[in-house]
PDB file of C-alpha atoms in Angstrom:
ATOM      1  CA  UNK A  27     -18.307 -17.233 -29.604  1.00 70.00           C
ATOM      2  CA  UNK A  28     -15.810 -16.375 -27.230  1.00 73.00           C
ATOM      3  CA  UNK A  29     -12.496 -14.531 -28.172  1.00 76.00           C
ATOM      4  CA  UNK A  30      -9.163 -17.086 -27.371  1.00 83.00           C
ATOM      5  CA  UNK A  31      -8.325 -17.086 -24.040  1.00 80.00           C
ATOM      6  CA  UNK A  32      -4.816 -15.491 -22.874  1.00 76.00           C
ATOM      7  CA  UNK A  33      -3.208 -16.408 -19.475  1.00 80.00           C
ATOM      8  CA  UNK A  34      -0.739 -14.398 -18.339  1.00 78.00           C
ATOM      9  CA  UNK A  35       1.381 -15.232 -15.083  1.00 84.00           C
ATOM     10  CA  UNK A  36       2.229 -12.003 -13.221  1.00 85.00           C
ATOM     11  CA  UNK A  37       4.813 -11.744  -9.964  1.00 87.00           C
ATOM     12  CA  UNK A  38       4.959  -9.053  -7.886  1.00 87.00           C
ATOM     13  CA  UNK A  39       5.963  -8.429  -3.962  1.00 91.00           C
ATOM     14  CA  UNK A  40       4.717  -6.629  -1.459  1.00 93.00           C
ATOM     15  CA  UNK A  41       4.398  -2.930  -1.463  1.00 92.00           C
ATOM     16  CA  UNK A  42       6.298  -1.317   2.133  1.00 90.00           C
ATOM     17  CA  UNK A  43       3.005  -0.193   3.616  1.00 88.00           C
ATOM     18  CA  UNK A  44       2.018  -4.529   2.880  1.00 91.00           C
ATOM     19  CA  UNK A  45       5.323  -5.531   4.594  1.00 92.00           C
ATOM     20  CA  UNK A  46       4.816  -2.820   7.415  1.00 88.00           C
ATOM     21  CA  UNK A  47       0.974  -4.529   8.475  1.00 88.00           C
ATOM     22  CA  UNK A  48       2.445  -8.261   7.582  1.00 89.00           C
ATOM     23  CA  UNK A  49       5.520  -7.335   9.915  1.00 88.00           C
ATOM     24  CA  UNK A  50       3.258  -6.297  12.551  1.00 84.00           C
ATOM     25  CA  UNK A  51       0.655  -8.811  12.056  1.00 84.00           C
ATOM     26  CA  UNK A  52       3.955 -11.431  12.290  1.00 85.00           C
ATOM     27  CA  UNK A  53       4.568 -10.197  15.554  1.00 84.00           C
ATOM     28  CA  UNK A  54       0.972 -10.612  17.047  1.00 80.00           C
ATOM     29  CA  UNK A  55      -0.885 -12.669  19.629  1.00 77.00           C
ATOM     30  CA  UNK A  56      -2.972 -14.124  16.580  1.00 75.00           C
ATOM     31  CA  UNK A  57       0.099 -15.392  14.575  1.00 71.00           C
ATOM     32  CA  UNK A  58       1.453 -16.921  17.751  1.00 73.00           C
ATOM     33  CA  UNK A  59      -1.941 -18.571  18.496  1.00 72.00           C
ATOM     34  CA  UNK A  60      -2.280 -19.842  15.267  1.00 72.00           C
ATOM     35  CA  UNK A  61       0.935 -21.111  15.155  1.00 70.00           C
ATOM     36  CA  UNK A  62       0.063 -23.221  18.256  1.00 71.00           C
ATOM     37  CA  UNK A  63      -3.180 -24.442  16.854  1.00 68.00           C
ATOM     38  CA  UNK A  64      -1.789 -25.659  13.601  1.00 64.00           C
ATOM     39  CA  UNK A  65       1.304 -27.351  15.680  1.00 65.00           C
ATOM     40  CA  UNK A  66      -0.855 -29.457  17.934  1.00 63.00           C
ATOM     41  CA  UNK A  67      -0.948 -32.888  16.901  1.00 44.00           C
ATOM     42  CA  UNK A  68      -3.419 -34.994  16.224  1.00 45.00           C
ATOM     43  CA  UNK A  69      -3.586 -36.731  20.180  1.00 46.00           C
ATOM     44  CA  UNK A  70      -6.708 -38.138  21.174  1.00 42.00           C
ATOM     45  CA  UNK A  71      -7.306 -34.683  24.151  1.00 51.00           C
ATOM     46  CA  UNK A  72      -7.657 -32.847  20.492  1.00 49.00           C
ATOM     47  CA  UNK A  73      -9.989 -34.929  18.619  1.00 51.00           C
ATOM     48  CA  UNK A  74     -12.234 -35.518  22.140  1.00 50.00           C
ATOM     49  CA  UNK A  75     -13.037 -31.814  22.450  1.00 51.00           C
ATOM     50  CA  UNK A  76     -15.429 -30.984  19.795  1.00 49.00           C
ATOM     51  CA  UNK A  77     -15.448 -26.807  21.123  1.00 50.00           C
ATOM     52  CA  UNK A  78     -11.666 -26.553  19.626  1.00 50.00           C
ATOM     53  CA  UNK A  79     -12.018 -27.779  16.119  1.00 58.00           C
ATOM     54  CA  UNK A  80     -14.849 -25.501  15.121  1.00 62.00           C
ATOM     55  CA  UNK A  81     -13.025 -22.333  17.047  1.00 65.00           C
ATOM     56  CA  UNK A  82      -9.294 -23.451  15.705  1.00 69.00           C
ATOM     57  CA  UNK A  83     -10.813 -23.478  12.466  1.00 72.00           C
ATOM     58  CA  UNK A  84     -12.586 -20.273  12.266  1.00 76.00           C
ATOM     59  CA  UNK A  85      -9.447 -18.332  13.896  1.00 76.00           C
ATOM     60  CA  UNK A  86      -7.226 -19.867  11.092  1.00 81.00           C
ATOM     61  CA  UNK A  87      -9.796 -18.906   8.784  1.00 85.00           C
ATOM     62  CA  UNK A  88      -9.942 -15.644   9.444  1.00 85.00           C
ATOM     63  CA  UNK A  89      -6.756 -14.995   9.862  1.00 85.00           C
ATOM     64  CA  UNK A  90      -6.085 -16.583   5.687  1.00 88.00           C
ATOM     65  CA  UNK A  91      -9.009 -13.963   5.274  1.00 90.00           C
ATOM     66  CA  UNK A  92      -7.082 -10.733   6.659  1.00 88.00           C
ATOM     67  CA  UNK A  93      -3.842 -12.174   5.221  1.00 90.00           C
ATOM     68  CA  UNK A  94      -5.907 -12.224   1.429  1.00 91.00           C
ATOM     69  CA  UNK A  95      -7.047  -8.848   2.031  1.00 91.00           C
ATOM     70  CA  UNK A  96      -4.020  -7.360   2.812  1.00 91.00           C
ATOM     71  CA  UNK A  97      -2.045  -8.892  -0.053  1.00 91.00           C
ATOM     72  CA  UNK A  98      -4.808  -7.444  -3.003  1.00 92.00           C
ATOM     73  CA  UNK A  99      -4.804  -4.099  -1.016  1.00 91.00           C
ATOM     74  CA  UNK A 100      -4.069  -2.848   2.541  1.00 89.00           C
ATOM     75  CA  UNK A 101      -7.307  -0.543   2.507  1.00 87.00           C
ATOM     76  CA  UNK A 102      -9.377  -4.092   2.782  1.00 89.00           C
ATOM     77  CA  UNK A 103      -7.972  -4.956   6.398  1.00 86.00           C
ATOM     78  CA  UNK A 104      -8.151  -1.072   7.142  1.00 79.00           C
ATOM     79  CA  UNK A 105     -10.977  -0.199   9.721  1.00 70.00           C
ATOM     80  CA  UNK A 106     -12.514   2.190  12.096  1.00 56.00           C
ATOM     81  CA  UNK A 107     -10.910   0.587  14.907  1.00 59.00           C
ATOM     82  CA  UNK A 108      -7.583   0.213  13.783  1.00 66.00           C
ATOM     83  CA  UNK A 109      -7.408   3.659  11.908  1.00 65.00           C
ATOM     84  CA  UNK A 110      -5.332   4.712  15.046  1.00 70.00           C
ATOM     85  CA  UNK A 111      -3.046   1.589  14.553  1.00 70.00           C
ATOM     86  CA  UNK A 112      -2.692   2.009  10.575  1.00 72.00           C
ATOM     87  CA  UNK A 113      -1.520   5.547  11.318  1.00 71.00           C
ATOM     88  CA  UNK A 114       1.036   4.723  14.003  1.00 73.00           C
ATOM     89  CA  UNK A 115       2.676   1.845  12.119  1.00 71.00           C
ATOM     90  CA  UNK A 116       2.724   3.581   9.016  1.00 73.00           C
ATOM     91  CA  UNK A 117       4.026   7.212  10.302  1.00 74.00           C
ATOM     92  CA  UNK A 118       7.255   6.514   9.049  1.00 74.00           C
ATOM     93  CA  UNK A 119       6.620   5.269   5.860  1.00 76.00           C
ATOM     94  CA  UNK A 120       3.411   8.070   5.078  1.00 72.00           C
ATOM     95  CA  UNK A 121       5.116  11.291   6.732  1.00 70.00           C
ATOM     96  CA  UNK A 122       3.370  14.399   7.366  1.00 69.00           C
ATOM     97  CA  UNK A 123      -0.091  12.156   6.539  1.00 64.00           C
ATOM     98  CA  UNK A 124      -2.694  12.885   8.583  1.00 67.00           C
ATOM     99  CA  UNK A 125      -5.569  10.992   6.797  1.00 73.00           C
ATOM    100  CA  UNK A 126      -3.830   7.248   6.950  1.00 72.00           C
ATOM    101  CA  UNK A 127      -7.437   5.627   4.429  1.00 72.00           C
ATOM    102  CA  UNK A 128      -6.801   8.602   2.035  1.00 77.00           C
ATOM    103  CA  UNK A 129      -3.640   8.223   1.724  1.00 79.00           C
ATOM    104  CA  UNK A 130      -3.677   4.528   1.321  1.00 80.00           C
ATOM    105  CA  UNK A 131      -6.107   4.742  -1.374  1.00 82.00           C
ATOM    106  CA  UNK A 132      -2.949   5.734  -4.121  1.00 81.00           C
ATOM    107  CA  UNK A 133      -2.319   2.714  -6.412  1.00 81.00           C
ATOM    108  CA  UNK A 134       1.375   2.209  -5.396  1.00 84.00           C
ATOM    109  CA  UNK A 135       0.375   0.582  -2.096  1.00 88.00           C
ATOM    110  CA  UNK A 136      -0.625  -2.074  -3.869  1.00 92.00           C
ATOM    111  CA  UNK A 137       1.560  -4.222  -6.317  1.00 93.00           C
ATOM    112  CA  UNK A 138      -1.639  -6.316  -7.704  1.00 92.00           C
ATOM    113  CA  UNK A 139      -3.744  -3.395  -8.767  1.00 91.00           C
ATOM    114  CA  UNK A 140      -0.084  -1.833  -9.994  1.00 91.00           C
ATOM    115  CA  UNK A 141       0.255  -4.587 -12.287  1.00 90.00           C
ATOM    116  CA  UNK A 142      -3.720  -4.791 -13.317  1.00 89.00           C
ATOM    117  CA  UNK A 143      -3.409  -1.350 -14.286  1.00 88.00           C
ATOM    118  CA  UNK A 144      -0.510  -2.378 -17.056  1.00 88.00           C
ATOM    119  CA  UNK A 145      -2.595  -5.272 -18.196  1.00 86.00           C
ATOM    120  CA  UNK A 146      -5.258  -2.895 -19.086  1.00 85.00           C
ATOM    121  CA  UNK A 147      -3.053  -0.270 -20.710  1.00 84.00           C
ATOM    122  CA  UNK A 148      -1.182  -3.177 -22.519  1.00 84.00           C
ATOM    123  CA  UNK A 149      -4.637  -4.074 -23.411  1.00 81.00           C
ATOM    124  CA  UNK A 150      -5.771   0.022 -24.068  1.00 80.00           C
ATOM    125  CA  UNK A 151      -7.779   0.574 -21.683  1.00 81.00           C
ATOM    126  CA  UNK A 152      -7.758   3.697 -19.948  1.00 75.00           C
ATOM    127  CA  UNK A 153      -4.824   4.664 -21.434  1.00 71.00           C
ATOM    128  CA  UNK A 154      -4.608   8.406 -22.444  1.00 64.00           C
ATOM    129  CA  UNK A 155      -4.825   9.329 -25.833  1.00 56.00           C
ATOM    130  CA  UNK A 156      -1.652  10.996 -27.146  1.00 52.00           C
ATOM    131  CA  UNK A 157      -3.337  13.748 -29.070  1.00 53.00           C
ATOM    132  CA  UNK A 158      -5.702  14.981 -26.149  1.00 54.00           C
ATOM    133  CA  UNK A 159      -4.007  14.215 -23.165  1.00 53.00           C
ATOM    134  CA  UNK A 160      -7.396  14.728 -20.956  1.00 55.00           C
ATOM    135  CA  UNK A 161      -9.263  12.548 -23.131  1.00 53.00           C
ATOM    136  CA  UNK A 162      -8.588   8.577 -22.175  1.00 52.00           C
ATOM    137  CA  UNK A 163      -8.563   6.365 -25.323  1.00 51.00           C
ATOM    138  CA  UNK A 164     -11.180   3.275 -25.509  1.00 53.00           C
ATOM    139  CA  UNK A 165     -10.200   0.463 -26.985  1.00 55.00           C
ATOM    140  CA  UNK A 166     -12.197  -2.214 -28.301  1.00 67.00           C
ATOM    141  CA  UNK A 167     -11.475  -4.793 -25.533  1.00 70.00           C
ATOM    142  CA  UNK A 168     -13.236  -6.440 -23.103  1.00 73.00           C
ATOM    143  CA  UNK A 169     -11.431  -7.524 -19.824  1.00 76.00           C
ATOM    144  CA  UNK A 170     -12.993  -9.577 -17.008  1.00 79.00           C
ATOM    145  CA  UNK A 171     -11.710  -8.457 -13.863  1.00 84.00           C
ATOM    146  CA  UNK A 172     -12.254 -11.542 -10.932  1.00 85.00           C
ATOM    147  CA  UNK A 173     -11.865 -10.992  -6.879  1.00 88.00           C
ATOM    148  CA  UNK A 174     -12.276 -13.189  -4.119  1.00 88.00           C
ATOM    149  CA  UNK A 175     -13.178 -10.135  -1.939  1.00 89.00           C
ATOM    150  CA  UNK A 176     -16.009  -8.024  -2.837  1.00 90.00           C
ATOM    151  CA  UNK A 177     -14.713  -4.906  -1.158  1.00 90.00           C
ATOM    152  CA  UNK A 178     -11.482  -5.337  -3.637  1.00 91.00           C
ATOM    153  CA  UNK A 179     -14.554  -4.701  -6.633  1.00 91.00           C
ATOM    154  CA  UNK A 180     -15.524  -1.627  -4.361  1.00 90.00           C
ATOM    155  CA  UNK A 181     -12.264  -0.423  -4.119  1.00 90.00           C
ATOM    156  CA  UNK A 182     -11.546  -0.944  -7.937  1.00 90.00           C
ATOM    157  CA  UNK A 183     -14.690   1.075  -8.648  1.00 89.00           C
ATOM    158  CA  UNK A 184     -14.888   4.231  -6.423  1.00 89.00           C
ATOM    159  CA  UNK A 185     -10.977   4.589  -6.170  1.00 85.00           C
ATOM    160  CA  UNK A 186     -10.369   3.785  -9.917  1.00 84.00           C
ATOM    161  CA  UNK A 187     -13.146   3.576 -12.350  1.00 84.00           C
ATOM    162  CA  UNK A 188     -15.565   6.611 -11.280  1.00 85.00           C
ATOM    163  CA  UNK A 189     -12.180   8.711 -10.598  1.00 83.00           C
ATOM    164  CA  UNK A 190      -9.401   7.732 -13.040  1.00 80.00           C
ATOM    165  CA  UNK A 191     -10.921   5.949 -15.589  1.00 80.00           C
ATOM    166  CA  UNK A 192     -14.354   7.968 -16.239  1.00 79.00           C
ATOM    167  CA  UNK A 193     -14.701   7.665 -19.702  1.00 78.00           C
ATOM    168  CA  UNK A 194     -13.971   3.244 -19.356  1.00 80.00           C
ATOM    169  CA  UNK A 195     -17.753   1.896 -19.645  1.00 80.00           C
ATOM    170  CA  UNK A 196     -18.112  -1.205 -17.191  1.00 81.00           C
ATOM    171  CA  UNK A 197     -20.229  -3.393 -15.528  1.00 82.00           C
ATOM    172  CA  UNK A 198     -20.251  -4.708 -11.890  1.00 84.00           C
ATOM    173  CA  UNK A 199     -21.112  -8.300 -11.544  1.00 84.00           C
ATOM    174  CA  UNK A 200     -21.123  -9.519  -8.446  1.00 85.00           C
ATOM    175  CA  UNK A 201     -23.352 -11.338  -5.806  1.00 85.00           C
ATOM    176  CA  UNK A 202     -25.813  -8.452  -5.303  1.00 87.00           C
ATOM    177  CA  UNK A 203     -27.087  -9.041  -9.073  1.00 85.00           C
ATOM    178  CA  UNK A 204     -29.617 -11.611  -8.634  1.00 87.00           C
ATOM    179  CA  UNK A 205     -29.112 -14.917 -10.784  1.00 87.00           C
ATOM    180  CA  UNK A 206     -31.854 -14.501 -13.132  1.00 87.00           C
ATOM    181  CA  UNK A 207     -31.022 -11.489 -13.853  1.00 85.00           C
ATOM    182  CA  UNK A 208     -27.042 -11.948 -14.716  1.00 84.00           C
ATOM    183  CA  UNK A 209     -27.331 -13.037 -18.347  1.00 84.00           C
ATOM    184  CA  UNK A 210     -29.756 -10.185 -19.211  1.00 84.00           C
ATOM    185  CA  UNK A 211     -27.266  -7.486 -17.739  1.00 80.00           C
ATOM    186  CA  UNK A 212     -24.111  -9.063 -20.029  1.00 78.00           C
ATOM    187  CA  UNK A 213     -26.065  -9.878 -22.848  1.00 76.00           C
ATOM    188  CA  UNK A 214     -25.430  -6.044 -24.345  1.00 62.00           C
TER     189      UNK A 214
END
């Protein structure tokens, strides 16, 4: 039997660092271009060229895709390649900063994990106990923790789990665990 299920609605903006890369992804050739594709109307020239659905649809895709990303966390649409970017846009808000990822990788750049961290402390979970401040208290409750994004599960566990939240016992259940073998890792 399964406990009764709680919904909460949470709101939350946009950290600076999230405005910063949606500001500058605003101003792009990709916002522009999309913005054309999704204003052409339907005229026949559209429909009779089967090469621009497919491509109009996989830009727009992928740019829904970055957009996701950078709303759970802007680490996710941080790469090699635009390391160099990253730290030029953000100078001003990350002074003196010379490792951009690193520095990126503190909670308050992103409002969602901000406000999953006071679910699980409203919840007890990895909060630390009052008598030993080291020592984090374990409650007895069980949280399922959902994202669209598999590198958002990565992020939660290397940034947060192995580092902040040691002594919180979890399991990882994503698409890497085959299906056969899903019930027998939960069943404990």
């Amino acid at each position: 039997d399964l406990p009764e299920k709680r919904l909460q609605a949470r709101n939350w903006g946009q950290s600076p660092v999230q405005l910063k890369i949606l500001e500058r992804f605003s101003s792009s050739n990709v916002k522009k271009e999309i913005s054309g594709i999704v204003s052409l109307d339907d005229s026949k020239d559209a429909t009779k060229d089967a090469n621009v659905a497919p491509k109009a649809s996989s830009h727009i895709f992928q740019a829904l895709q970055y957009l996701l990303k950078l709303c759970s966390h802007p680490l996710l649409v941080a790469s090699d390649r635009s390391a160099d970017t990253l730290r030029s846009i953000l100078s001003d808000l990350i002074p003196g900063s010379s490792d951009t990822v690193s520095e990126l990788r503190n909670l308050h750049h992103s409002p969602k994990l901000i406000a999953l961290q006071e679910i699980l402390e409203e919840c007890g979970i990895g909060v630390a106990d009052a008598a030993n401040s080291d020592m984090i208290h374990v409650g007895q409750h069980r949280v399922l923790i959902f994202a669209q994004h598999k590198a958002l599960l990565e992020l939660l566990e290397r940034d947060w789990f192995r580092s902040q939240m040691k002594n919180v016992t979890y399991l990882r259940l994503d698409g890497s665990v085959p299906s056969d073998k899903r019930f027998e890792s939960v069943k404990d």
